[in-house]
Tab-separated table of C-alpha atoms in Angstrom:
chain	number	residue	atom	x	y	z
A	1	MET	CA	10.411	-25.183	-0.865
A	2	ALA	CA	9.370	-24.825	2.775
A	3	ALA	CA	12.602	-23.046	3.700
A	4	THR	CA	12.467	-20.600	0.804
A	5	GLY	CA	8.759	-19.991	1.387
A	6	LEU	CA	9.465	-19.212	5.031
A	7	GLN	CA	12.177	-16.808	3.946
A	8	HIS	CA	9.585	-14.808	2.024
A	9	VAL	CA	7.457	-14.660	5.165
A	10	ALA	CA	10.435	-13.512	7.237
A	11	ALA	CA	11.224	-10.755	4.739
A	12	MET	CA	7.731	-9.249	4.944
A	13	TYR	CA	6.516	-10.345	8.401
A	14	ALA	CA	7.264	-7.050	10.140
A	15	GLY	CA	5.492	-5.175	7.349
A	16	VAL	CA	2.334	-7.274	7.765
A	17	VAL	CA	2.015	-6.888	11.538
A	18	ALA	CA	2.956	-3.187	11.698
A	19	PRO	CA	-0.342	-1.774	10.273
A	20	PRO	CA	-2.654	-3.640	12.694
A	21	LEU	CA	-0.383	-2.641	15.575
A	22	ILE	CA	-0.525	1.021	14.538
A	23	VAL	CA	-4.281	1.098	13.938
A	24	GLY	CA	-5.051	-1.055	16.973
A	25	ALA	CA	-2.987	1.216	19.217
A	26	ALA	CA	-4.697	4.307	17.761
A	27	ILE	CA	-8.095	2.818	18.576
A	28	GLY	CA	-6.953	1.709	22.016
A	29	LEU	CA	-7.502	-2.034	21.664
A	30	PRO	CA	-6.501	-4.158	24.671
A	31	GLY	CA	-3.740	-6.747	24.303
A	32	THR	CA	-6.012	-9.702	23.529
A	33	GLU	CA	-7.940	-7.789	20.849
A	34	LEU	CA	-4.710	-6.470	19.352
A	35	THR	CA	-3.469	-10.050	19.137
A	36	PHE	CA	-6.691	-11.079	17.380
A	37	LEU	CA	-6.397	-8.216	14.872
A	38	THR	CA	-2.768	-9.100	14.116
A	39	GLY	CA	-3.634	-12.765	13.575
A	40	ALA	CA	-6.515	-11.812	11.303
A	41	CYS	CA	-4.197	-9.709	9.122
A	42	LEU	CA	-1.740	-12.628	8.851
A	43	PHE	CA	-4.581	-14.970	7.864
A	44	THR	CA	-6.012	-12.637	5.209
A	45	ALA	CA	-2.519	-11.909	3.847
A	46	GLY	CA	-2.137	-15.644	3.257
A	47	LEU	CA	-5.472	-15.825	1.445
A	48	ALA	CA	-4.542	-12.841	-0.753
A	49	THR	CA	-1.179	-14.469	-1.535
A	50	PHE	CA	-2.975	-17.636	-2.667
A	51	LEU	CA	-5.181	-15.561	-4.982
A	52	GLN	CA	-2.174	-13.785	-6.484
A	53	THR	CA	0.156	-16.768	-6.947
A	54	LEU	CA	-2.178	-19.678	-7.757
A	55	GLY	CA	-4.980	-17.681	-9.331
A	56	VAL	CA	-8.625	-18.454	-10.051
A	57	TRP	CA	-10.146	-17.795	-13.495
A	58	LYS	CA	-8.920	-14.316	-14.536
A	59	ILE	CA	-7.897	-13.433	-10.986
A	60	GLY	CA	-4.209	-13.494	-10.047
A	61	ALA	CA	-1.040	-12.513	-11.899
A	62	ARG	CA	0.354	-16.026	-11.247
A	63	LEU	CA	3.703	-14.456	-10.423
A	64	PRO	CA	5.764	-14.989	-7.222
A	65	PHE	CA	4.028	-12.176	-5.327
A	66	VAL	CA	3.514	-12.011	-1.569
A	67	ASN	CA	0.455	-9.989	-0.578
A	68	GLY	CA	-0.068	-8.294	2.757
A	69	VAL	CA	-1.542	-5.237	4.456
A	70	THR	CA	-0.585	-2.108	2.560
A	71	PHE	CA	1.114	0.742	4.432
A	72	ALA	CA	-0.744	3.254	2.270
A	73	GLY	CA	-3.935	2.695	4.273
A	74	VAL	CA	-2.466	3.191	7.742
A	75	ALA	CA	-2.622	6.997	7.915
A	76	PRO	CA	-6.172	7.233	6.490
A	77	MET	CA	-7.368	4.462	8.827
A	78	THR	CA	-5.935	6.222	11.880
A	79	ALA	CA	-7.597	9.432	10.665
A	80	ILE	CA	-10.915	7.570	10.413
A	81	ALA	CA	-10.409	6.182	13.918
A	82	ALA	CA	-9.614	9.655	15.298
A	83	SER	CA	-12.780	11.139	13.769
A	84	THR	CA	-15.076	8.394	15.103
A	85	HIS	CA	-16.870	9.464	18.288
A	86	ASP	CA	-17.301	5.915	19.578
A	87	ARG	CA	-14.002	4.052	19.197
A	88	SER	CA	-15.879	0.748	19.108
A	89	ASP	CA	-17.279	1.835	15.727
A	90	ALA	CA	-13.869	2.703	14.265
A	91	LEU	CA	-13.006	-0.747	12.925
A	92	PRO	CA	-16.498	-1.422	11.463
A	93	VAL	CA	-16.312	1.922	9.624
A	94	ILE	CA	-12.822	1.071	8.326
A	95	PHE	CA	-13.914	-2.415	7.268
A	96	GLY	CA	-16.945	-1.059	5.419
A	97	ALA	CA	-14.809	1.463	3.542
A	98	VAL	CA	-12.252	-1.209	2.582
A	99	ILE	CA	-14.969	-3.545	1.269
A	100	VAL	CA	-16.438	-0.860	-0.995
A	101	ALA	CA	-13.002	0.307	-2.175
A	102	GLY	CA	-12.023	-3.304	-2.922
A	103	LEU	CA	-15.160	-4.020	-4.953
A	104	LEU	CA	-14.836	-0.784	-6.936
A	105	GLY	CA	-11.165	-1.552	-7.542
A	106	PHE	CA	-12.072	-5.041	-8.782
A	107	LEU	CA	-14.438	-3.541	-11.352
A	108	ALA	CA	-11.872	-0.936	-12.380
A	109	ALA	CA	-8.953	-3.400	-12.723
A	110	PRO	CA	-9.325	-3.987	-16.506
A	111	PHE	CA	-9.295	-0.241	-17.170
A	112	PHE	CA	-6.527	0.665	-14.746
A	113	GLY	CA	-3.773	-0.642	-17.005
A	114	LYS	CA	-4.902	1.813	-19.664
A	115	ALA	CA	-5.047	4.717	-17.191
A	116	VAL	CA	-1.678	3.969	-15.631
A	117	ARG	CA	-0.029	6.699	-17.715
A	118	PHE	CA	-1.640	9.214	-15.361
A	119	PHE	CA	0.459	7.762	-12.517
A	120	PRO	CA	4.041	8.290	-13.722
A	121	PRO	CA	7.087	8.173	-11.408
A	122	VAL	CA	6.623	11.802	-10.421
A	123	VAL	CA	3.251	10.829	-8.891
A	124	THR	CA	4.096	7.392	-7.491
A	125	GLY	CA	7.405	8.625	-6.064
A	126	THR	CA	5.664	11.497	-4.303
A	127	VAL	CA	3.011	9.208	-2.840
A	128	ILE	CA	5.499	6.570	-1.652
A	129	THR	CA	7.580	9.303	-0.008
A	130	LEU	CA	4.488	10.652	1.740
A	131	ILE	CA	3.614	7.170	3.007
A	132	GLY	CA	6.969	6.887	4.761
A	133	VAL	CA	6.960	10.465	6.067
A	134	SER	CA	3.388	10.111	7.368
A	135	LEU	CA	4.293	6.963	9.303
A	136	LEU	CA	7.522	8.241	10.887
A	137	PRO	CA	5.672	10.185	13.635
A	138	VAL	CA	4.097	6.863	14.637
A	139	ALA	CA	7.573	5.365	15.144
A	140	PHE	CA	8.625	8.404	17.196
A	141	GLY	CA	5.521	8.034	19.372
A	142	TRP	CA	6.241	4.348	19.917
A	143	ALA	CA	9.827	5.121	20.904
A	144	GLN	CA	8.572	7.236	23.811
A	145	GLY	CA	6.438	4.479	25.319
A	146	PRO	CA	2.917	3.033	25.209
A	147	ASP	CA	1.149	5.510	27.504
A	148	PRO	CA	1.523	9.309	27.054
A	149	THR	CA	0.205	9.847	30.587
A	150	ALA	CA	2.813	7.578	32.226
A	151	ASP	CA	5.676	9.095	34.205
A	152	ASP	CA	8.308	7.314	32.117
A	153	TYR	CA	6.855	8.413	28.782
A	154	GLY	CA	9.724	9.726	26.696
A	155	SER	CA	12.247	8.804	29.401
A	156	ALA	CA	15.872	7.952	28.705
A	157	LYS	CA	14.996	4.297	29.360
A	158	CYS	CA	12.405	4.177	26.570
A	159	LEU	CA	14.432	6.206	24.095
A	160	GLY	CA	17.545	4.176	24.894
A	161	LEU	CA	15.672	0.950	24.220
A	162	ALA	CA	14.490	2.316	20.866
A	163	ALA	CA	18.041	3.392	20.002
A	164	ALA	CA	19.426	-0.029	20.963
A	165	THR	CA	16.896	-1.754	18.696
A	166	LEU	CA	17.769	0.573	15.836
A	167	LEU	CA	21.465	-0.119	16.392
A	168	VAL	CA	20.920	-3.901	16.249
A	169	VAL	CA	19.023	-3.612	12.966
A	170	LEU	CA	21.758	-1.448	11.445
A	171	LEU	CA	24.548	-3.782	12.605
A	172	VAL	CA	22.782	-6.855	11.225
A	173	ARG	CA	22.213	-5.120	7.897
A	174	ARG	CA	25.844	-3.993	7.759
A	175	PHE	CA	27.742	-7.116	8.833
A	176	THR	CA	25.559	-10.022	7.654
A	177	ARG	CA	24.315	-11.266	4.319
A	178	GLY	CA	21.710	-13.512	2.753
A	179	PHE	CA	18.826	-14.762	4.854
A	180	VAL	CA	20.061	-13.187	8.108
A	181	LYS	CA	20.346	-9.795	6.438
A	182	GLN	CA	16.794	-10.079	5.102
A	183	ILE	CA	15.362	-10.590	8.587
A	184	ALA	CA	17.336	-7.780	10.240
A	185	VAL	CA	14.166	-6.056	11.454
A	186	LEU	CA	12.872	-9.298	12.971
A	187	ILE	CA	16.212	-9.874	14.726
A	188	GLY	CA	16.104	-6.311	16.044
A	189	LEU	CA	12.607	-6.837	17.447
A	190	VAL	CA	13.667	-10.036	19.229
A	191	ALA	CA	16.881	-8.509	20.610
A	192	GLY	CA	15.107	-5.361	21.790
A	193	THR	CA	12.407	-7.389	23.527
A	194	VAL	CA	15.020	-9.481	25.355
A	195	VAL	CA	16.887	-6.345	26.459
A	196	ALA	CA	13.608	-4.839	27.726
A	197	VAL	CA	12.840	-7.770	30.050
A	198	PRO	CA	15.089	-6.620	32.962
A	199	PHE	CA	13.488	-3.160	32.805
A	200	GLY	CA	10.015	-4.601	33.342
A	201	ILE	CA	8.713	-3.181	30.078
A	202	THR	CA	7.940	-6.503	28.388
A	203	ASP	CA	4.480	-7.909	29.105
A	204	PHE	CA	4.009	-11.626	28.405
A	205	GLY	CA	0.358	-11.532	29.417
A	206	PRO	CA	-1.030	-11.671	25.838
A	207	VAL	CA	0.899	-14.905	25.159
A	208	ALA	CA	-0.363	-16.532	28.340
A	209	ASP	CA	-3.963	-15.552	27.541
A	210	ALA	CA	-3.870	-16.566	23.851
A	211	ASP	CA	-5.127	-19.903	22.570
A	212	VAL	CA	-2.841	-22.193	20.614
A	213	ILE	CA	-5.479	-22.678	17.908
A	214	GLY	CA	-8.092	-20.164	16.869
A	215	PHE	CA	-9.972	-18.815	13.876
A	216	PRO	CA	-10.539	-15.152	12.954
A	217	THR	CA	-14.294	-15.113	13.538
A	218	PRO	CA	-16.055	-13.106	10.819
A	219	PHE	CA	-17.204	-9.641	11.944
A	220	HIS	CA	-15.529	-10.062	15.326
A	221	PHE	CA	-15.416	-6.286	15.825
A	222	GLY	CA	-18.934	-5.662	14.537
A	223	VAL	CA	-20.865	-5.510	11.274
A	224	PRO	CA	-19.215	-3.223	8.709
A	225	GLN	CA	-20.542	0.336	8.570
A	226	PHE	CA	-20.535	2.453	5.436
A	227	GLN	CA	-19.703	6.164	5.668
A	228	ILE	CA	-19.167	8.243	2.539
A	229	ALA	CA	-16.120	10.180	3.761
A	230	ALA	CA	-14.351	7.031	4.950
A	231	ILE	CA	-15.156	5.260	1.660
A	232	LEU	CA	-13.746	8.150	-0.386
A	233	SER	CA	-10.572	8.133	1.687
A	234	MET	CA	-10.032	4.395	1.221
A	235	CYS	CA	-10.831	4.637	-2.503
A	236	VAL	CA	-7.916	7.068	-2.820
A	237	VAL	CA	-5.769	4.532	-0.961
A	238	MET	CA	-6.970	1.819	-3.346
A	239	VAL	CA	-5.820	3.897	-6.332
A	240	VAL	CA	-2.416	4.338	-4.678
A	241	SER	CA	-2.234	0.618	-3.883
A	242	MET	CA	-3.178	-0.367	-7.445
A	243	THR	CA	-0.517	1.989	-8.795
A	244	GLU	CA	2.154	0.419	-6.582
A	245	SER	CA	1.029	-3.095	-7.498
A	246	THR	CA	1.170	-2.256	-11.202
A	247	ALA	CA	4.729	-1.018	-10.805
A	248	ASP	CA	5.590	-4.156	-8.802
A	249	MET	CA	4.211	-6.410	-11.531
A	250	LEU	CA	6.196	-4.597	-14.198
A	251	ALA	CA	9.369	-5.021	-12.136
A	252	LEU	CA	8.798	-8.669	-11.215
A	253	GLY	CA	7.834	-9.565	-14.773
A	254	GLU	CA	11.248	-8.408	-15.942
A	255	ILE	CA	13.029	-10.322	-13.165
A	256	VAL	CA	11.315	-13.651	-13.932
A	257	GLU	CA	11.617	-13.024	-17.682
A	258	ARG	CA	7.867	-12.952	-18.183
A	259	PRO	CA	6.984	-9.327	-18.997
A	260	ALA	CA	3.692	-8.266	-17.446
A	261	GLY	CA	1.259	-7.306	-20.190
A	262	GLU	CA	-2.130	-5.662	-19.874
A	263	ARG	CA	-3.892	-8.961	-19.102
A	264	THR	CA	-1.388	-9.907	-16.415
A	265	ILE	CA	-1.699	-6.492	-14.775
A	266	ALA	CA	-5.508	-6.659	-14.848
A	267	ALA	CA	-5.494	-10.186	-13.353
A	268	GLY	CA	-3.019	-9.158	-10.663
A	269	LEU	CA	-5.079	-6.101	-9.737
A	270	ARG	CA	-8.205	-8.263	-9.535
A	271	ALA	CA	-6.405	-10.447	-6.988
A	272	ASP	CA	-5.313	-7.405	-4.964
A	273	THR	CA	-8.742	-5.812	-4.936
A	274	LEU	CA	-10.721	-9.013	-4.352
A	275	GLY	CA	-8.342	-9.939	-1.527
A	276	SER	CA	-8.939	-6.480	-0.059
A	277	ALA	CA	-12.731	-6.838	-0.342
A	278	ILE	CA	-12.692	-10.266	1.343
A	279	SER	CA	-10.172	-9.312	4.029
A	280	PRO	CA	-12.567	-7.262	6.249
A	281	LEU	CA	-14.923	-10.242	6.470
A	282	PHE	CA	-12.186	-11.902	8.554
A	283	ASN	CA	-11.200	-8.623	10.302
A	284	GLY	CA	-8.276	-7.788	8.012
A	285	PHE	CA	-7.273	-4.640	6.136
A	286	MET	CA	-6.555	-3.679	2.521
A	287	CYS	CA	-4.023	-5.962	0.807
A	288	SER	CA	-1.331	-5.194	-1.738
A	289	ALA	CA	1.814	-6.764	-3.220
A	290	PHE	CA	4.935	-6.405	-1.056
A	291	ALA	CA	7.827	-4.833	-2.947
A	292	GLN	CA	10.607	-6.166	-0.704
A	293	ASN	CA	9.854	-9.717	-1.820
A	294	ILE	CA	10.647	-8.707	-5.387
A	295	GLY	CA	14.182	-8.002	-4.213
A	296	LEU	CA	14.272	-11.410	-2.570
A	297	VAL	CA	13.298	-13.106	-5.847
A	298	ALA	CA	16.020	-11.165	-7.662
A	299	MET	CA	18.621	-12.040	-5.028
A	300	THR	CA	17.865	-15.769	-4.674
A	301	ARG	CA	16.943	-16.328	-8.360
A	302	ILE	CA	14.157	-18.631	-7.142
A	303	ARG	CA	11.312	-17.664	-9.442
A	304	SER	CA	8.691	-20.308	-8.671
A	305	ARG	CA	5.300	-18.927	-7.735
A	306	PHE	CA	4.609	-22.124	-5.814
A	307	VAL	CA	7.398	-21.267	-3.366
A	308	VAL	CA	5.595	-18.017	-2.585
A	309	ALA	CA	2.299	-19.918	-2.328
A	310	VAL	CA	3.929	-22.055	0.380
A	311	GLY	CA	4.822	-18.788	2.124
A	312	GLY	CA	1.143	-17.863	1.937
A	313	GLY	CA	0.357	-21.181	3.608
A	314	PHE	CA	2.668	-20.257	6.482
A	315	LEU	CA	0.844	-16.934	6.848
A	316	VAL	CA	-2.511	-18.718	7.061
A	317	LEU	CA	-1.188	-21.149	9.691
A	318	MET	CA	0.236	-18.280	11.756
A	319	GLY	CA	-3.111	-16.508	11.528
A	320	LEU	CA	-4.797	-19.647	12.872
A	321	CYS	CA	-2.400	-19.741	15.843
A	322	PRO	CA	-3.198	-16.828	18.194
A	323	THR	CA	-0.117	-17.644	20.253
A	324	ALA	CA	2.104	-16.800	17.275
A	325	ALA	CA	0.272	-13.528	16.766
A	326	ALA	CA	0.536	-12.765	20.506
A	327	LEU	CA	4.318	-12.929	20.325
A	328	ILE	CA	4.245	-9.709	18.315
A	329	ALA	CA	1.978	-8.056	20.886
A	330	VAL	CA	4.668	-8.803	23.491
A	331	VAL	CA	7.167	-6.505	21.751
A	332	PRO	CA	7.395	-3.249	23.774
A	333	ARG	CA	6.407	-0.016	22.050
A	334	PRO	CA	9.917	1.531	22.301
A	335	VAL	CA	11.341	-1.536	20.544
A	336	LEU	CA	8.768	-1.180	17.780
A	337	GLY	CA	9.672	2.493	17.567
A	338	GLY	CA	13.338	1.732	16.961
A	339	ALA	CA	12.525	-0.780	14.240
A	340	GLY	CA	9.870	1.541	12.826
A	341	VAL	CA	12.470	4.210	12.092
A	342	VAL	CA	14.130	1.806	9.647
A	343	LEU	CA	10.874	0.342	8.373
A	344	PHE	CA	9.079	3.617	7.663
A	345	GLY	CA	12.218	5.525	6.729
A	346	SER	CA	12.965	2.893	4.082
A	347	VAL	CA	9.551	3.517	2.542
A	348	ALA	CA	10.281	7.247	2.301
A	349	ALA	CA	13.740	6.529	0.895
A	350	GLY	CA	12.197	4.260	-1.723
A	351	GLY	CA	9.931	7.089	-2.813
A	352	ILE	CA	12.924	9.422	-3.093
A	353	GLN	CA	14.739	6.856	-5.242
A	354	THR	CA	11.733	6.765	-7.562
A	355	LEU	CA	11.643	10.570	-7.713
A	356	VAL	CA	15.328	10.688	-8.674
A	357	ARG	CA	14.375	8.866	-11.892
A	358	ALA	CA	11.179	10.844	-12.457
A	359	GLY	CA	12.499	13.605	-14.705
A	360	LEU	CA	13.010	16.285	-12.055
A	361	GLU	CA	15.152	18.251	-14.514
A	362	LYS	CA	11.780	19.553	-15.759
A	363	ASP	CA	10.497	22.559	-13.805
A	364	GLU	CA	6.933	21.272	-14.161
A	365	ASN	CA	7.767	18.017	-12.370
A	366	VAL	CA	9.562	19.913	-9.614
A	367	LEU	CA	6.382	21.933	-9.045
A	368	VAL	CA	4.261	18.771	-8.959
A	369	VAL	CA	6.495	17.219	-6.304
A	370	ALA	CA	6.950	20.423	-4.279
A	371	VAL	CA	3.270	21.319	-3.982
A	372	SER	CA	2.093	17.722	-3.490
A	373	LEU	CA	4.616	17.081	-0.703
A	374	ALA	CA	3.678	20.377	0.960
A	375	VAL	CA	-0.026	19.538	0.856
A	376	GLY	CA	0.612	15.994	2.080
A	377	ILE	CA	2.780	17.108	4.998
A	378	VAL	CA	0.183	19.610	6.304
A	379	PRO	CA	-1.632	17.069	8.563
A	380	ILE	CA	1.736	16.029	10.045
A	381	THR	CA	3.179	19.462	10.804
A	382	ALA	CA	-0.129	21.211	11.580
A	383	PRO	CA	-2.638	18.598	12.821
A	384	ASP	CA	-5.346	21.228	13.462
A	385	PHE	CA	-4.963	22.952	10.094
A	386	TYR	CA	-8.390	21.758	8.899
A	387	HIS	CA	-10.184	22.168	12.239
A	388	ALA	CA	-12.863	24.434	10.718
A	389	PHE	CA	-13.928	21.832	8.157
A	390	PRO	CA	-16.748	19.291	8.758
A	391	GLU	CA	-15.626	16.054	10.379
A	392	THR	CA	-16.628	14.018	7.330
A	393	ALA	CA	-14.303	16.115	5.153
A	394	ARG	CA	-11.503	15.876	7.719
A	395	ILE	CA	-11.356	12.101	7.297
A	396	VAL	CA	-9.892	12.762	3.842
A	397	LEU	CA	-8.103	16.051	4.568
A	398	ASP	CA	-6.332	14.729	7.668
A	399	SER	CA	-4.710	12.000	5.582
A	400	GLY	CA	-1.602	13.445	4.000
A	401	ILE	CA	-1.360	10.449	1.677
A	402	SER	CA	-4.860	10.996	0.283
A	403	THR	CA	-4.518	14.754	-0.194
A	404	GLY	CA	-0.980	14.455	-1.530
A	405	CYS	CA	-1.978	11.759	-4.021
A	406	VAL	CA	-4.949	13.723	-5.351
A	407	THR	CA	-2.817	16.858	-5.627
A	408	ALA	CA	-0.025	15.016	-7.459
A	409	VAL	CA	-2.423	13.430	-9.972
A	410	LEU	CA	-4.212	16.720	-10.720
A	411	LEU	CA	-1.008	18.751	-11.048
A	412	ASN	CA	0.543	16.087	-13.261
A	413	LEU	CA	-2.513	16.273	-15.525
A	414	VAL	CA	-2.319	20.073	-15.687
A	415	PHE	CA	1.419	20.314	-16.328
A	416	ASN	CA	2.157	17.146	-18.308
A	417	HIS	CA	-1.017	16.138	-20.137
A	418	LEU	CA	-3.599	18.866	-20.750
A	419	GLY	CA	-2.815	20.865	-23.849
A	420	ARG	CA	0.287	18.807	-24.673
A	421	HIS	CA	0.196	17.711	-28.316
A	422	ARG	CA	3.878	17.051	-28.809
A	423	PRO	CA	5.733	13.920	-27.638
A	424	ALA	CA	7.581	13.941	-24.346
A	425	ALA	CA	11.151	15.168	-24.292
A	426	ARG	CA	13.934	12.660	-24.658
A	427	GLY	CA	14.815	12.696	-20.970
A	428	THR	CA	11.250	12.140	-19.797
A	429	ALA	CA	10.011	9.257	-21.937
A	430	GLU	CA	9.938	7.005	-18.891
A	431	ALA	CA	7.151	9.111	-17.400
A	432	ALA	CA	4.597	7.301	-19.558
A	433	VAL	CA	4.736	4.188	-17.370
A	434	PRO	CA	5.253	4.033	-13.583
A	435	LEU	CA	8.665	2.834	-12.517
A	436	PRO	CA	8.752	-0.092	-10.110
A	437	PRO	CA	9.332	0.926	-6.493
A	438	PRO	CA	12.883	-0.099	-5.530
A	439	HIS	CA	13.239	-3.405	-3.743
A	440	ALA	CA	14.803	-1.601	-0.765
A	441	ILE	CA	11.307	-0.776	0.510
A	442	SER	CA	10.634	-2.976	3.522
């Protein structure tokens, strides 16, 4: 049980620590604070996993789900950080928005299962694709180095280190199998860090300064602040996260031969949203089910939710050990960039796989995807496109995921729901219920 629980942690570990690293770097946190933020996200991911697997009252799907920080919130959180005048207020504003979004999501959980038909594959596939595409520039920035003002920023040394890390990940995925194949990204991070040592890029200072035992002190970064624009942005992320979790529950229910009904979906969404609302109290971010662990359940055929609960226990213990969290802070930015290409690219590829099965033979669905992707990519290709808008509005507009999601939902309503009194065509019946994101997402 311990070994298989640890395997679940290994499969999703890189995905849990990536969001705090991205947001922490965007805010400019020093090494010790970045280590604290990473440990807090590990700790809260463990708590959310307990809620989902063991359950309390009507909270928790009681399925073998691993919960962690959702990628969907990364781009909006960095947009919030960029629009905050005082960077020390960035995290409190983010935490306040996540708390409100989590509480509203908790109240909406029983009704979300009924409204899920408004989030068919054409919408979820578009949003998942935008998540990956929005995060890829972060990986490219990491590959160039930690400091844009440094002389070696974007040098052959940094780019070569990123390429070497990417090569290791690809080789492990190609020539290994089983457990080793599942932790290819982790192996790539370790190998890249070792290779970086002779170049003087690796800094072991955070490990030396970290305590062996620690606790994520509540409100370490300040009391949560509540700003309307930030709350709206994170509420959009919560809708996206709940949609993904619903699809995950449908997929996992089939794998464990316990189909997820309306009650199971509502209970699972309550666990996601309550875990998200509690997470900022301990300096963590929004939580959601991790799709790659569904693939692990299917591959190993180990369906026990208690195995995953043990994995949640490992996450809590790692969050209580700052030294373990500091090991991630040691990884050089170019190494993270190389691994990020696979990590974030896989998310985009997963969205494309969902779109392939979303009825794109219909011209209406093609228009939904085309316009939504175009709107969502605007902040990436033209960062100053909305410069004339108020800063509060830019928190939402500068997030391609938020704008793309809203656009996809509205266009899907216009083209596929409003004024339609006849049943869906034979080839598009699956659009009534979101398809599960493919287990390749990592």
